[in-house]
Amino acid sequence: MPVAPLSHQEIEARLAELPGWSLDGDRLIRSYRLGSHFAATAMVVHIAQVQEEMDHHSDLTLGYDTVSVSVHTHSAGGAVTEKDVELARRVQDLAPGHGAR
């Protein structure tokens, strides 16, 4: 089932509920700082597990003690959709368990 792109107003409304997330061009983005490289790596693995469950994948960048997430929906022409917002919410929910800030 195809997913519809969200309007700019819809995206802004959803971002109001996702502290630290922002719109960068056609992507939702967020960076997290963690206490160590191991903690950052564990968070990447946890995000990958969620993405597999959702069958929706973001771009993840692992730094020494950082994790950056960038997501949009390829099947919607690279636009932001409700699937992206849901993935952002799930990442936001798991981040505190990894000590991410």
CSV table of N, CA and C in Angstrom, one decimal:
chain,number,residue,atom,x,y,z
A,1,MET,N,0.8,-1.2,0.0
A,1,MET,CA,0.0,0.0,0.0
A,1,MET,C,0.9,1.2,0.0
A,2,PRO,N,0.7,2.2,-1.0
A,2,PRO,CA,1.5,3.3,-1.0
A,2,PRO,C,1.3,4.3,0.2
A,3,VAL,N,2.3,5.0,0.5
A,3,VAL,CA,2.2,6.0,1.6
A,3,VAL,C,2.2,7.4,1.0
A,4,ALA,N,1.4,8.3,1.6
A,4,ALA,CA,1.3,9.6,1.0
A,4,ALA,C,2.3,10.5,1.7
A,5,PRO,N,2.9,11.4,1.0
A,5,PRO,CA,3.8,12.4,1.6
A,5,PRO,C,3.0,13.3,2.6
A,6,LEU,N,3.6,13.7,3.7
A,6,LEU,CA,3.0,14.7,4.6
A,6,LEU,C,3.2,16.1,4.1
A,7,SER,N,2.3,17.0,4.3
A,7,SER,CA,2.5,18.4,4.0
A,7,SER,C,3.5,19.0,5.0
A,8,HIS,N,4.0,20.2,4.6
A,8,HIS,CA,4.9,20.9,5.5
A,8,HIS,C,4.3,21.1,6.9
A,9,GLN,N,3.0,21.5,6.9
A,9,GLN,CA,2.3,21.8,8.1
A,9,GLN,C,2.1,20.5,8.9
A,10,GLU,N,1.8,19.4,8.3
A,10,GLU,CA,1.7,18.1,9.0
A,10,GLU,C,3.1,17.7,9.6
A,11,ILE,N,4.1,17.9,8.9
A,11,ILE,CA,5.5,17.6,9.4
A,11,ILE,C,5.8,18.4,10.6
A,12,GLU,N,5.6,19.7,10.5
A,12,GLU,CA,5.9,20.6,11.6
A,12,GLU,C,5.0,20.3,12.9
A,13,ALA,N,3.8,19.9,12.7
A,13,ALA,CA,3.0,19.5,13.8
A,13,ALA,C,3.5,18.2,14.5
A,14,ARG,N,4.0,17.3,13.7
A,14,ARG,CA,4.5,16.0,14.3
A,14,ARG,C,5.9,16.3,14.9
A,15,LEU,N,6.7,17.2,14.3
A,15,LEU,CA,8.0,17.5,14.9
A,15,LEU,C,7.8,18.2,16.3
A,16,ALA,N,6.7,18.8,16.5
A,16,ALA,CA,6.5,19.5,17.8
A,16,ALA,C,6.4,18.4,18.9
A,17,GLU,N,6.1,17.2,18.6
A,17,GLU,CA,6.1,16.1,19.5
A,17,GLU,C,7.3,15.3,19.6
A,18,LEU,N,8.4,15.7,18.8
A,18,LEU,CA,9.6,14.9,18.7
A,18,LEU,C,10.8,15.8,19.1
A,19,PRO,N,11.1,16.1,20.3
A,19,PRO,CA,12.1,17.0,20.7
A,19,PRO,C,13.5,16.6,20.1
A,20,GLY,N,14.2,17.6,19.5
A,20,GLY,CA,15.5,17.3,19.0
A,20,GLY,C,15.5,16.9,17.5
A,21,TRP,N,14.3,16.5,17.0
A,21,TRP,CA,14.2,16.2,15.6
A,21,TRP,C,13.9,17.4,14.8
A,22,SER,N,14.4,17.4,13.5
A,22,SER,CA,14.1,18.6,12.6
A,22,SER,C,14.0,18.1,11.2
A,23,LEU,N,13.5,19.0,10.4
A,23,LEU,CA,13.4,18.8,8.9
A,23,LEU,C,14.6,19.4,8.3
A,24,ASP,N,15.3,18.6,7.5
A,24,ASP,CA,16.5,19.1,6.7
A,24,ASP,C,16.2,18.7,5.3
A,25,GLY,N,15.7,19.7,4.5
A,25,GLY,CA,15.3,19.4,3.1
A,25,GLY,C,14.1,18.5,3.1
A,26,ASP,N,14.3,17.2,2.6
A,26,ASP,CA,13.3,16.3,2.5
A,26,ASP,C,13.4,15.1,3.5
A,27,ARG,N,14.1,15.4,4.6
A,27,ARG,CA,14.4,14.3,5.6
A,27,ARG,C,14.2,14.8,7.0
A,28,LEU,N,13.7,13.8,7.9
A,28,LEU,CA,13.7,14.1,9.3
A,28,LEU,C,15.1,13.6,9.8
A,29,ILE,N,15.7,14.5,10.7
A,29,ILE,CA,17.0,14.2,11.2
A,29,ILE,C,17.1,14.4,12.7
A,30,ARG,N,18.1,13.7,13.3
A,30,ARG,CA,18.4,13.9,14.7
A,30,ARG,C,19.7,13.2,15.0
A,31,SER,N,20.5,13.9,15.8
A,31,SER,CA,21.8,13.3,16.3
A,31,SER,C,21.7,13.2,17.8
A,32,TYR,N,22.3,12.1,18.3
A,32,TYR,CA,22.3,11.8,19.7
A,32,TYR,C,23.8,11.6,20.1
A,33,ARG,N,24.1,12.1,21.3
A,33,ARG,CA,25.4,11.9,21.9
A,33,ARG,C,25.2,10.9,23.0
A,34,LEU,N,26.2,9.9,23.1
A,34,LEU,CA,26.1,8.9,24.1
A,34,LEU,C,27.4,8.9,24.9
A,35,GLY,N,27.5,8.0,25.9
A,35,GLY,CA,28.6,8.0,26.8
A,35,GLY,C,29.9,7.3,26.3
A,36,SER,N,29.7,6.5,25.3
A,36,SER,CA,30.9,5.8,24.8
A,36,SER,C,30.6,5.3,23.4
A,37,HIS,N,31.7,4.9,22.7
A,37,HIS,CA,31.5,4.3,21.4
A,37,HIS,C,30.7,3.0,21.5
A,38,PHE,N,30.9,2.2,22.5
A,38,PHE,CA,30.1,1.0,22.7
A,38,PHE,C,28.7,1.3,22.8
A,39,ALA,N,28.3,2.3,23.6
A,39,ALA,CA,26.9,2.6,23.8
A,39,ALA,C,26.3,3.1,22.5
A,40,ALA,N,27.0,3.9,21.7
A,40,ALA,CA,26.5,4.4,20.4
A,40,ALA,C,26.3,3.2,19.5
A,41,THR,N,27.2,2.2,19.5
A,41,THR,CA,27.1,1.1,18.6
A,41,THR,C,25.9,0.2,19.0
A,42,ALA,N,25.7,0.1,20.3
A,42,ALA,CA,24.5,-0.7,20.8
A,42,ALA,C,23.2,0.0,20.3
A,43,MET,N,23.2,1.3,20.4
A,43,MET,CA,22.0,2.0,19.9
A,43,MET,C,21.8,1.8,18.4
A,44,VAL,N,22.8,1.8,17.6
A,44,VAL,CA,22.7,1.6,16.2
A,44,VAL,C,22.1,0.2,16.0
A,45,VAL,N,22.5,-0.8,16.7
A,45,VAL,CA,22.0,-2.1,16.5
A,45,VAL,C,20.5,-2.2,16.9
A,46,HIS,N,20.2,-1.5,18.0
A,46,HIS,CA,18.8,-1.4,18.4
A,46,HIS,C,17.9,-0.8,17.4
A,47,ILE,N,18.4,0.4,16.8
A,47,ILE,CA,17.6,1.0,15.8
A,47,ILE,C,17.5,0.1,14.6
A,48,ALA,N,18.5,-0.6,14.2
A,48,ALA,CA,18.4,-1.5,13.1
A,48,ALA,C,17.4,-2.6,13.3
A,49,GLN,N,17.3,-3.1,14.5
A,49,GLN,CA,16.2,-4.1,14.9
A,49,GLN,C,14.8,-3.5,14.7
A,50,VAL,N,14.6,-2.3,15.1
A,50,VAL,CA,13.3,-1.6,15.0
A,50,VAL,C,13.0,-1.4,13.5
A,51,GLN,N,14.0,-1.0,12.7
A,51,GLN,CA,13.8,-0.8,11.3
A,51,GLN,C,13.4,-2.1,10.6
A,52,GLU,N,14.0,-3.2,11.0
A,52,GLU,CA,13.7,-4.5,10.4
A,52,GLU,C,12.2,-4.8,10.7
A,53,GLU,N,11.8,-4.6,12.0
A,53,GLU,CA,10.4,-4.9,12.4
A,53,GLU,C,9.5,-4.0,11.5
A,54,MET,N,9.8,-2.8,11.3
A,54,MET,CA,8.9,-1.9,10.5
A,54,MET,C,9.1,-2.0,9.0
A,55,ASP,N,10.1,-2.7,8.6
A,55,ASP,CA,10.5,-2.8,7.1
A,55,ASP,C,10.6,-1.4,6.6
A,56,HIS,N,11.2,-0.5,7.3
A,56,HIS,CA,11.4,0.9,6.9
A,56,HIS,C,12.8,1.3,7.5
A,57,HIS,N,13.7,1.8,6.7
A,57,HIS,CA,15.1,2.0,7.0
A,57,HIS,C,15.5,3.4,6.8
A,58,SER,N,16.3,3.9,7.8
A,58,SER,CA,16.9,5.2,7.8
A,58,SER,C,18.4,5.1,7.4
A,59,ASP,N,19.0,6.3,7.2
A,59,ASP,CA,20.4,6.3,7.1
A,59,ASP,C,20.9,6.6,8.5
A,60,LEU,N,21.8,5.7,8.9
A,60,LEU,CA,22.4,5.8,10.3
A,60,LEU,C,23.9,6.1,10.1
A,61,THR,N,24.4,7.1,10.9
A,61,THR,CA,25.8,7.4,11.0
A,61,THR,C,26.3,7.2,12.4
A,62,LEU,N,27.3,6.3,12.5
A,62,LEU,CA,27.9,6.0,13.8
A,62,LEU,C,29.2,6.8,13.9
A,63,GLY,N,29.3,7.7,14.9
A,63,GLY,CA,30.6,8.3,15.2
A,63,GLY,C,31.1,7.7,16.5
A,64,TYR,N,32.2,8.3,17.0
A,64,TYR,CA,32.8,7.8,18.2
A,64,TYR,C,31.8,7.6,19.3
A,65,ASP,N,31.1,8.7,19.7
A,65,ASP,CA,30.1,8.6,20.7
A,65,ASP,C,28.8,9.3,20.3
A,66,THR,N,28.5,9.2,19.0
A,66,THR,CA,27.3,9.8,18.4
A,66,THR,C,26.6,8.9,17.5
A,67,VAL,N,25.3,9.1,17.3
A,67,VAL,CA,24.5,8.4,16.4
A,67,VAL,C,23.6,9.4,15.7
A,68,SER,N,23.7,9.5,14.4
A,68,SER,CA,22.8,10.4,13.6
A,68,SER,C,21.9,9.6,12.8
A,69,VAL,N,20.6,10.0,12.7
A,69,VAL,CA,19.5,9.3,12.0
A,69,VAL,C,19.0,10.3,11.0
A,70,SER,N,18.8,9.8,9.8
A,70,SER,CA,18.2,10.6,8.7
A,70,SER,C,17.2,9.7,7.9
A,71,VAL,N,16.0,10.2,7.8
A,71,VAL,CA,14.9,9.3,7.3
A,71,VAL,C,14.0,10.0,6.4
A,72,HIS,N,13.6,9.3,5.3
A,72,HIS,CA,12.5,9.7,4.4
A,72,HIS,C,12.1,8.5,3.7
A,73,THR,N,11.0,8.6,2.9
A,73,THR,CA,10.4,7.4,2.3
A,73,THR,C,10.7,7.4,0.8
A,74,HIS,N,11.5,6.4,0.4
A,74,HIS,CA,11.9,6.3,-1.0
A,74,HIS,C,10.6,6.0,-1.9
A,75,SER,N,9.7,5.2,-1.4
A,75,SER,CA,8.6,4.8,-2.2
A,75,SER,C,7.6,6.0,-2.4
A,76,ALA,N,7.8,7.1,-1.6
A,76,ALA,CA,6.9,8.3,-1.8
A,76,ALA,C,7.7,9.4,-2.4
A,77,GLY,N,8.7,9.0,-3.3
A,77,GLY,CA,9.5,10.0,-4.0
A,77,GLY,C,10.5,10.7,-3.1
A,78,GLY,N,10.9,10.1,-2.0
A,78,GLY,CA,11.8,10.7,-1.1
A,78,GLY,C,11.2,11.8,-0.2
A,79,ALA,N,9.9,11.8,0.0
A,79,ALA,CA,9.2,12.7,0.8
A,79,ALA,C,9.1,12.1,2.3
A,80,VAL,N,8.7,13.0,3.2
A,80,VAL,CA,8.5,12.5,4.6
A,80,VAL,C,7.1,12.0,4.7
A,81,THR,N,6.9,10.9,5.3
A,81,THR,CA,5.6,10.3,5.4
A,81,THR,C,5.3,9.9,6.9
A,82,GLU,N,4.2,9.4,7.1
A,82,GLU,CA,3.8,8.9,8.5
A,82,GLU,C,4.8,7.8,9.0
A,83,LYS,N,5.3,7.0,8.0
A,83,LYS,CA,6.2,5.9,8.4
A,83,LYS,C,7.5,6.5,9.0
A,84,ASP,N,7.9,7.6,8.4
A,84,ASP,CA,9.2,8.3,8.9
A,84,ASP,C,8.9,8.8,10.3
A,85,VAL,N,7.8,9.4,10.6
A,85,VAL,CA,7.4,9.9,11.9
A,85,VAL,C,7.4,8.8,12.9
A,86,GLU,N,6.8,7.7,12.5
A,86,GLU,CA,6.7,6.6,13.4
A,86,GLU,C,8.1,6.0,13.7
A,87,LEU,N,9.0,5.9,12.8
A,87,LEU,CA,10.3,5.5,13.0
A,87,LEU,C,11.0,6.5,14.0
A,88,ALA,N,10.9,7.7,13.7
A,88,ALA,CA,11.5,8.8,14.6
A,88,ALA,C,10.9,8.6,16.0
A,89,ARG,N,9.7,8.4,16.2
A,89,ARG,CA,9.1,8.1,17.5
A,89,ARG,C,9.7,6.9,18.2
A,90,ARG,N,9.8,5.9,17.5
A,90,ARG,CA,10.4,4.6,18.0
A,90,ARG,C,11.8,4.9,18.5
A,91,VAL,N,12.6,5.6,17.6
A,91,VAL,CA,14.0,5.9,18.0
A,91,VAL,C,14.0,6.8,19.2
A,92,GLN,N,13.2,7.8,19.3
A,92,GLN,CA,13.1,8.7,20.4
A,92,GLN,C,12.8,7.9,21.7
A,93,ASP,N,11.9,6.9,21.6
A,93,ASP,CA,11.5,6.1,22.8
A,93,ASP,C,12.7,5.2,23.3
A,94,LEU,N,13.5,4.7,22.4
A,94,LEU,CA,14.6,3.8,22.8
A,94,LEU,C,15.8,4.5,23.2
A,95,ALA,N,16.0,5.7,22.8
A,95,ALA,CA,17.2,6.5,23.1
A,95,ALA,C,17.6,6.6,24.5
A,96,PRO,N,16.6,6.9,25.4
A,96,PRO,CA,17.0,7.1,26.8
A,96,PRO,C,17.6,5.8,27.4
A,97,GLY,N,17.1,4.6,27.0
A,97,GLY,CA,17.6,3.4,27.5
A,97,GLY,C,19.1,3.2,27.2
A,98,HIS,N,19.6,3.9,26.2
A,98,HIS,CA,21.0,3.8,25.8
A,98,HIS,C,21.8,5.0,26.4
A,99,GLY,N,21.2,5.8,27.2
A,99,GLY,CA,21.8,7.0,27.8
A,99,GLY,C,22.1,8.1,26.8
A,100,ALA,N,21.3,8.1,25.7
A,100,ALA,CA,21.5,9.1,24.6
A,100,ALA,C,20.9,10.4,25.1
A,101,ARG,N,21.5,11.5,24.7
A,101,ARG,CA,21.0,12.8,24.9
A,101,ARG,C,21.2,13.7,23.7
